[in-house]
Short mmCIF file of C-alpha atoms in Angstrom, two decimals:
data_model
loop_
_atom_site.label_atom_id
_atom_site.label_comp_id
_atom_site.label_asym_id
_atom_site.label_seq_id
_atom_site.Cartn_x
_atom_site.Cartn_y
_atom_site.Cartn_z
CA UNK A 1 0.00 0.00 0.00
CA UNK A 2 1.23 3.40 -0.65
CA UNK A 3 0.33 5.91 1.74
CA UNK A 4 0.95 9.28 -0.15
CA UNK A 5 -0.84 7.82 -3.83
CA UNK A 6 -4.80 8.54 -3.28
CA UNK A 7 -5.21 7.13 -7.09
CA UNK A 8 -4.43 3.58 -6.08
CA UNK A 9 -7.34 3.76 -3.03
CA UNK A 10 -10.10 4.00 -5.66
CA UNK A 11 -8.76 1.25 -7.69
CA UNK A 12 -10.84 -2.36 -7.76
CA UNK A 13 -7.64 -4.26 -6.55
CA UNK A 14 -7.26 -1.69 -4.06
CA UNK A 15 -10.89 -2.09 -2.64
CA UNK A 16 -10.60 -5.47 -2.75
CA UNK A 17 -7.38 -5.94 -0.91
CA UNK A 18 -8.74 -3.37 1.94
CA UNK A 19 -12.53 -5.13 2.24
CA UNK A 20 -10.70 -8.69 2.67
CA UNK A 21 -7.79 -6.84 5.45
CA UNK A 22 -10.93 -5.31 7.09
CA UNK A 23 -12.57 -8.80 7.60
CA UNK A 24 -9.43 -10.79 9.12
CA UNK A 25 -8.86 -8.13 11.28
CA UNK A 26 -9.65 -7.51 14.73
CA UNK A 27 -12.48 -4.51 15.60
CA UNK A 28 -10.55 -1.55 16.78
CA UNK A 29 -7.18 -2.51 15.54
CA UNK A 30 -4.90 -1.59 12.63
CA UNK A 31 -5.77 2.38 12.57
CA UNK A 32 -3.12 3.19 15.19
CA UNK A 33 -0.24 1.39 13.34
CA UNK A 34 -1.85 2.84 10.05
CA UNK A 35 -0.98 6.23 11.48
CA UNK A 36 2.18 5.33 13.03
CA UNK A 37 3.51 4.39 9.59
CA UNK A 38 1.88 7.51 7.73
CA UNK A 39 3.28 9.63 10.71
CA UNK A 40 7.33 8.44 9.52
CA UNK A 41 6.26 9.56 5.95
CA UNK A 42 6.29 7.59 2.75
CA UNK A 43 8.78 6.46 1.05
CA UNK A 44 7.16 5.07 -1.70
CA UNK A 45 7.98 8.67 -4.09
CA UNK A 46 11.74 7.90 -3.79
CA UNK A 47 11.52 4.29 -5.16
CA UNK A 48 9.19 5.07 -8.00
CA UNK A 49 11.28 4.81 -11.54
CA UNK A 50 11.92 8.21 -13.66
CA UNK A 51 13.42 8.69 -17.01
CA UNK A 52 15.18 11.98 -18.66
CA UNK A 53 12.44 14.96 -19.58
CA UNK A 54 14.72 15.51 -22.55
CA UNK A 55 17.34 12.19 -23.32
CA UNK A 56 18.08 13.70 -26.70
CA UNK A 57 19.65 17.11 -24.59
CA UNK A 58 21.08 15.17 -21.84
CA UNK A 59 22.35 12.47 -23.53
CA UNK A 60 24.27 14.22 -25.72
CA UNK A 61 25.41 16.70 -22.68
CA UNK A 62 26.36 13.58 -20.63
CA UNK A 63 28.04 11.85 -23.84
CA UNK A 64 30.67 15.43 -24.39
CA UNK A 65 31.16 15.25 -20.92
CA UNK A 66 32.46 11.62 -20.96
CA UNK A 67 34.88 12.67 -23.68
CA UNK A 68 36.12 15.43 -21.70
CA UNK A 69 36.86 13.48 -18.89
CA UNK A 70 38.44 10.73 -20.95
CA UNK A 71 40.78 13.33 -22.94
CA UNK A 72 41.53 14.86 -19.28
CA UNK A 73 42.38 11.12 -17.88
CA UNK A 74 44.64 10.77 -20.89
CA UNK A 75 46.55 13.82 -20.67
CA UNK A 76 47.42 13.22 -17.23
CA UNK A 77 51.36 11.88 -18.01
CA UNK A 78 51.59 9.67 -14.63
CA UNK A 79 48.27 7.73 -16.03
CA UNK A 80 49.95 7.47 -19.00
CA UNK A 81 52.80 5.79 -17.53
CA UNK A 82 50.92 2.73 -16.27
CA UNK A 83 50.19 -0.78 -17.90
CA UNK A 84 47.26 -0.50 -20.27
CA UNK A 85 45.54 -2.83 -18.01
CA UNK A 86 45.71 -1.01 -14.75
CA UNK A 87 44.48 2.47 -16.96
CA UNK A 88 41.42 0.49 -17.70
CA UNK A 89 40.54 -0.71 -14.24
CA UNK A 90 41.26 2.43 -12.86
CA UNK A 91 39.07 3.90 -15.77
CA UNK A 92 36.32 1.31 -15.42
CA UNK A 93 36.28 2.23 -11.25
CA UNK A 94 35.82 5.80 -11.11
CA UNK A 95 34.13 6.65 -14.80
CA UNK A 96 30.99 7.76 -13.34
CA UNK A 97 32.17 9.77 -9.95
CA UNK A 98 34.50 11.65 -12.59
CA UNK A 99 31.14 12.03 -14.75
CA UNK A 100 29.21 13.38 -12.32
CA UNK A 101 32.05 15.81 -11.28
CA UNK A 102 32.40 16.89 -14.73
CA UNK A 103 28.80 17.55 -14.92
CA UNK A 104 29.19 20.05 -11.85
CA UNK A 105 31.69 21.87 -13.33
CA UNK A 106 30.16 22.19 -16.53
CA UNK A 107 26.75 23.12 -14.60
CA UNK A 108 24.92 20.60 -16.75
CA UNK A 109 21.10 20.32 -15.41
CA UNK A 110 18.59 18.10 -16.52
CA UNK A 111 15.31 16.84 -15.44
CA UNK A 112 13.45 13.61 -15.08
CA UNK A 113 9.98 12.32 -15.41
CA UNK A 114 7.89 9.70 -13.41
CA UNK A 115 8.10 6.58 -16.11
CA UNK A 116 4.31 5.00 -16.97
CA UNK A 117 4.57 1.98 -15.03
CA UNK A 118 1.42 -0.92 -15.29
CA UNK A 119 -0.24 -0.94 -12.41
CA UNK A 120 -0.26 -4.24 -10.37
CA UNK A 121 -3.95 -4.92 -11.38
CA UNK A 122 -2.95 -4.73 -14.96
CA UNK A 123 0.16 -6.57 -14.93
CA UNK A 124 -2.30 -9.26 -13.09
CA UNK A 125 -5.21 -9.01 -16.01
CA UNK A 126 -2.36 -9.25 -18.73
CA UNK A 127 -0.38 -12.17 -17.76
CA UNK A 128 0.07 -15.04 -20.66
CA UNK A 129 -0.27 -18.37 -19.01
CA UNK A 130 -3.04 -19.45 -16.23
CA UNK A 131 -0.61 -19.61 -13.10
CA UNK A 132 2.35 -17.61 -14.87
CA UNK A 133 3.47 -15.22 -12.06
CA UNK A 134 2.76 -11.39 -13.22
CA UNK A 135 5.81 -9.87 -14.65
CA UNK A 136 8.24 -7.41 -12.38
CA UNK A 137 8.70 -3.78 -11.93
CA UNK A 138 11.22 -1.92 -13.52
CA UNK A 139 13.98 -2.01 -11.29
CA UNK A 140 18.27 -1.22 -11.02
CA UNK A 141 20.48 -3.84 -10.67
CA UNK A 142 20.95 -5.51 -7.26
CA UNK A 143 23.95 -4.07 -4.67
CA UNK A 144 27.06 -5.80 -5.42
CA UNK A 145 26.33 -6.52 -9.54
CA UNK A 146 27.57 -4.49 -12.04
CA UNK A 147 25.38 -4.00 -14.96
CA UNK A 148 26.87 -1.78 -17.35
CA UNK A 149 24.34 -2.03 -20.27
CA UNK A 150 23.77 -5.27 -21.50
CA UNK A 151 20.73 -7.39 -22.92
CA UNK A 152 17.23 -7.06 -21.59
CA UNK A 153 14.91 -3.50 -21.28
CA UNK A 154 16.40 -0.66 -18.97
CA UNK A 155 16.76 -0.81 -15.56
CA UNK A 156 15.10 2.53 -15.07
CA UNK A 157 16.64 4.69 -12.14
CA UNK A 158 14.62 5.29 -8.93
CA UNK A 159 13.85 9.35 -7.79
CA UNK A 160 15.66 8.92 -5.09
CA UNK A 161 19.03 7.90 -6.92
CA UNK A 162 18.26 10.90 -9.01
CA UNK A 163 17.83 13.17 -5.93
CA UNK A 164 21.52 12.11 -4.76
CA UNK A 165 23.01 13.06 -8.08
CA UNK A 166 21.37 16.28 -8.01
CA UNK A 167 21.92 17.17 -4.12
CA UNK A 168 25.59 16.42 -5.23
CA UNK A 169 25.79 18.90 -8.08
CA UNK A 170 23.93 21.32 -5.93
CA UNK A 171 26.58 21.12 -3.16
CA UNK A 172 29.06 21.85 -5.26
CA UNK A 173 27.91 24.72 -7.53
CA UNK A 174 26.93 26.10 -3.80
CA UNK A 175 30.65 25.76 -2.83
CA UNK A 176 31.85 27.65 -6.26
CA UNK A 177 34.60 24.94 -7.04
CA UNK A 178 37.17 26.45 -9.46
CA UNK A 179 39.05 24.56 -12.46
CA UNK A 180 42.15 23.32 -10.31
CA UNK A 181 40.33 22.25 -8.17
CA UNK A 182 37.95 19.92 -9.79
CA UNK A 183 41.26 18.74 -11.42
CA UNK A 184 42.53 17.97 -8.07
CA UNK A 185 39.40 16.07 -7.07
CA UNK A 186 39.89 14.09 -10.28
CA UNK A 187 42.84 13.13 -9.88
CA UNK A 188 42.27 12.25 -6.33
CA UNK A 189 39.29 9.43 -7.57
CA UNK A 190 41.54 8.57 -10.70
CA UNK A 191 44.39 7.11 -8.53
CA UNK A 192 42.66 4.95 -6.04
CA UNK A 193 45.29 2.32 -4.77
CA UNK A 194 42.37 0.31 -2.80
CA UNK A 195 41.40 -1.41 -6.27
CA UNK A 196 41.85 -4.90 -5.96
CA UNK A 197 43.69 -6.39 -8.89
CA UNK A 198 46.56 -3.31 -9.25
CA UNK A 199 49.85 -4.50 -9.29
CA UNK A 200 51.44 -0.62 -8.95
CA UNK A 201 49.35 0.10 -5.66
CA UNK A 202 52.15 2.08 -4.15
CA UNK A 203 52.92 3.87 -7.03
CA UNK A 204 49.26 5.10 -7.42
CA UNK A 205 48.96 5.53 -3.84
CA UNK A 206 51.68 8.17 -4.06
CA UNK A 207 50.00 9.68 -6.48
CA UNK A 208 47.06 10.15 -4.81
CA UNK A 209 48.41 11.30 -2.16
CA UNK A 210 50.07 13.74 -4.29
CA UNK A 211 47.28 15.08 -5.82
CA UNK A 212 45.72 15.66 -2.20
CA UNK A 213 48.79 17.79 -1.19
CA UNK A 214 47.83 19.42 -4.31
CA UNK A 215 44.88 20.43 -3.25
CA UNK A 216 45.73 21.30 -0.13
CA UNK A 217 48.01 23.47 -0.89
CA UNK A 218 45.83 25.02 -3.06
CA UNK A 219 43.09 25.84 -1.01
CA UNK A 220 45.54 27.32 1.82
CA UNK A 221 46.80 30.12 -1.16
CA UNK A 222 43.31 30.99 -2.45
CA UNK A 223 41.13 30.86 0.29
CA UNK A 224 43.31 31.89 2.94
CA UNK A 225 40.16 32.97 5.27
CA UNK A 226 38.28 29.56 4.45
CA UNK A 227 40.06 27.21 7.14
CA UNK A 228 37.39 24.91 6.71
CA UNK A 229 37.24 24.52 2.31
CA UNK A 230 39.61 22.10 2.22
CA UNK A 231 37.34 19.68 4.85
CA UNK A 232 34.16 20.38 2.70
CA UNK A 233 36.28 19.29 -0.19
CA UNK A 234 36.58 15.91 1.08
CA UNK A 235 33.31 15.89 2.07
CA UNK A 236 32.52 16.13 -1.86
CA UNK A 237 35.03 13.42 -2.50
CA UNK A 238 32.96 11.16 0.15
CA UNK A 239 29.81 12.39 -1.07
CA UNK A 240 31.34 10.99 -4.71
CA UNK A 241 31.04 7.25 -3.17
CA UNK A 242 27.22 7.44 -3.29
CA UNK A 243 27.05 7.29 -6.82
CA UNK A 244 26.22 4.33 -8.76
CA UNK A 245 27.90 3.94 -11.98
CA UNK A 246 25.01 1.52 -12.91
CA UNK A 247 22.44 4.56 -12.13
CA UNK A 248 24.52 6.88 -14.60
CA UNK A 249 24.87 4.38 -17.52
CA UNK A 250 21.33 3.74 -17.76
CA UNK A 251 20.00 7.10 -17.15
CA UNK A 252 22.76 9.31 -19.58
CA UNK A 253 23.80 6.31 -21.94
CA UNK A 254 21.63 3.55 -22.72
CA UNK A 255 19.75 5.44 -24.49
CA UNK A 256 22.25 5.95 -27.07
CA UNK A 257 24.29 2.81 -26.45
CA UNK A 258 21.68 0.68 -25.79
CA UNK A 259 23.00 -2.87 -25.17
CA UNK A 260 26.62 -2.01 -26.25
CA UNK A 261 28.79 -2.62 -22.81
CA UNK A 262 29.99 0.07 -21.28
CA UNK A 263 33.45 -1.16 -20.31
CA UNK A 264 33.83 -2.13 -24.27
CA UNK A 265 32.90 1.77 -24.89
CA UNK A 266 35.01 2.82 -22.19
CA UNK A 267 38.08 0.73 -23.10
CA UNK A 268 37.80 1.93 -27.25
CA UNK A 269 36.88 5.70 -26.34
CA UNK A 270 40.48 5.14 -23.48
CA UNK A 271 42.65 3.25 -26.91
CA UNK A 272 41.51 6.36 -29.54
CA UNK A 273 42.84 9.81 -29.50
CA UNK A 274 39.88 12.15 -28.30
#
């Protein structure tokens, strides 16, 4: 039951469902827990699927974006200097946060609609076979596996996913984040030595930690009377491990991709000369 959709209470299932729960329950009881639910708000808005207003506009923002960030990844010379293989798994791991940071600093904005779902009496009235069970909602890939745009339809993104890509970009136009130091964030989620799999950990560790110092250093010559900049900046970096690259592929690039892979994208877009 959702307790913030008054469409679904007029619906037949929906009367149904509520005259049966009326008659196996007790006289007297179920309105107090009823409230006590409504009362923590619903949560059923955040988990409802959305698509892009405008995919042709966004898409193609997204899509110059990703080449941006691709050319900047390649014209970084320590990246250069490591095994083809350990560019691409760096690549593969941060593509998105390094998306979504280039979408900040280009101030890229885009909105998203509710996608027309069947309801679940409709998916009920529609199903093939006499027993078959009704088919499932729309949803993203479970935690832990990686879908980067394969077979099947889209795994639409929820509003809630979309909500944490947008608070993101809206803390950091807030925070006015210049050029060098979006580069330093960058290169701070390019060189992650926790990877598993990279043979040169402590050679990307270093330079991590160099770009860091960077930073740092940075932020102590321009904002001399901001003591506290170079905290919120890491705050944006932690912020960065919310998204999900699975969220961004199939809201900015399945619709142009469609089932291509991403990492096969990824690795010919890394090989050519943007």
């Amino acid at each position: 039951r959702c307790c913030a959709d008054s469409r679904r209470h007029s619906s037949i299932l929906y009367s149904i469902l509520r005259s049966e729960e009326r008659a196996a329950s007790p006289a007297g009881q179920g309105q107090g827990p009823r409230r006590g639910r409504a009362s923590r708000g619903c949560q059923c808005g955040s988990r409802r699927r959305v698509a892009l207003r405008s995919p042709q506009v966004a898409c193609k923002a997204a899509s110059a974006v990703l080449v941006k960030t691709l050319r900047f990844v390649q014209n970084v010379p320590c990246f250069q200097e490591l095994p083809l293989d350990e560019q691409l798994l760096l690549v593969r791991s941060c593509w998105a946060p390094l998306l979504v940071l280039g979408l900040a600093q280009d101030r890229v904005q885009f909105e998203t609609v509710e996608s027309a779902e069947p309801s679940m009496l409709q998916r009920i009235l529609t199903t093939r076979r006499q027993g078959e069970q009704p088919p499932p909602r729309a949803a993203g890939p479970a935690p832990g596996r990686p879908h980067h745009g394969g077979g099947g339809g889209p795994h639409l993104p929820s509003a809630g996913e979309i909500q944490a890509i947008k608070g993101f970009l809206a803390k950091c136009w807030s925070m006015d984040i210049s050029t060098k130091e979006y580069a330093y964030l960058k290169g701070t989620v390019l060189f992650n030595p926790d990877l598993p799999g990279l043979q040169c950990t402590q050679y990307i560790e270093g330079l991590q930690r160099e770009a860091q110092q960077a930073l740092n250093e940075h932020v102590r010559l321009i904002h001399r009377g901001d003591e506290a900049r170079f905290a919120k900046l890491n705050v944006v970096l932690s912020l960065l491990r919310s998204i999900n690259a699975n969220v961004i592929a199939e809201l900015f690039f399945r619709p142009i991709i469609g089932a291509v892979n991403m990492d096969d994208m990824l690795l010919e877009m890394l090989c050519a000369k943007l």
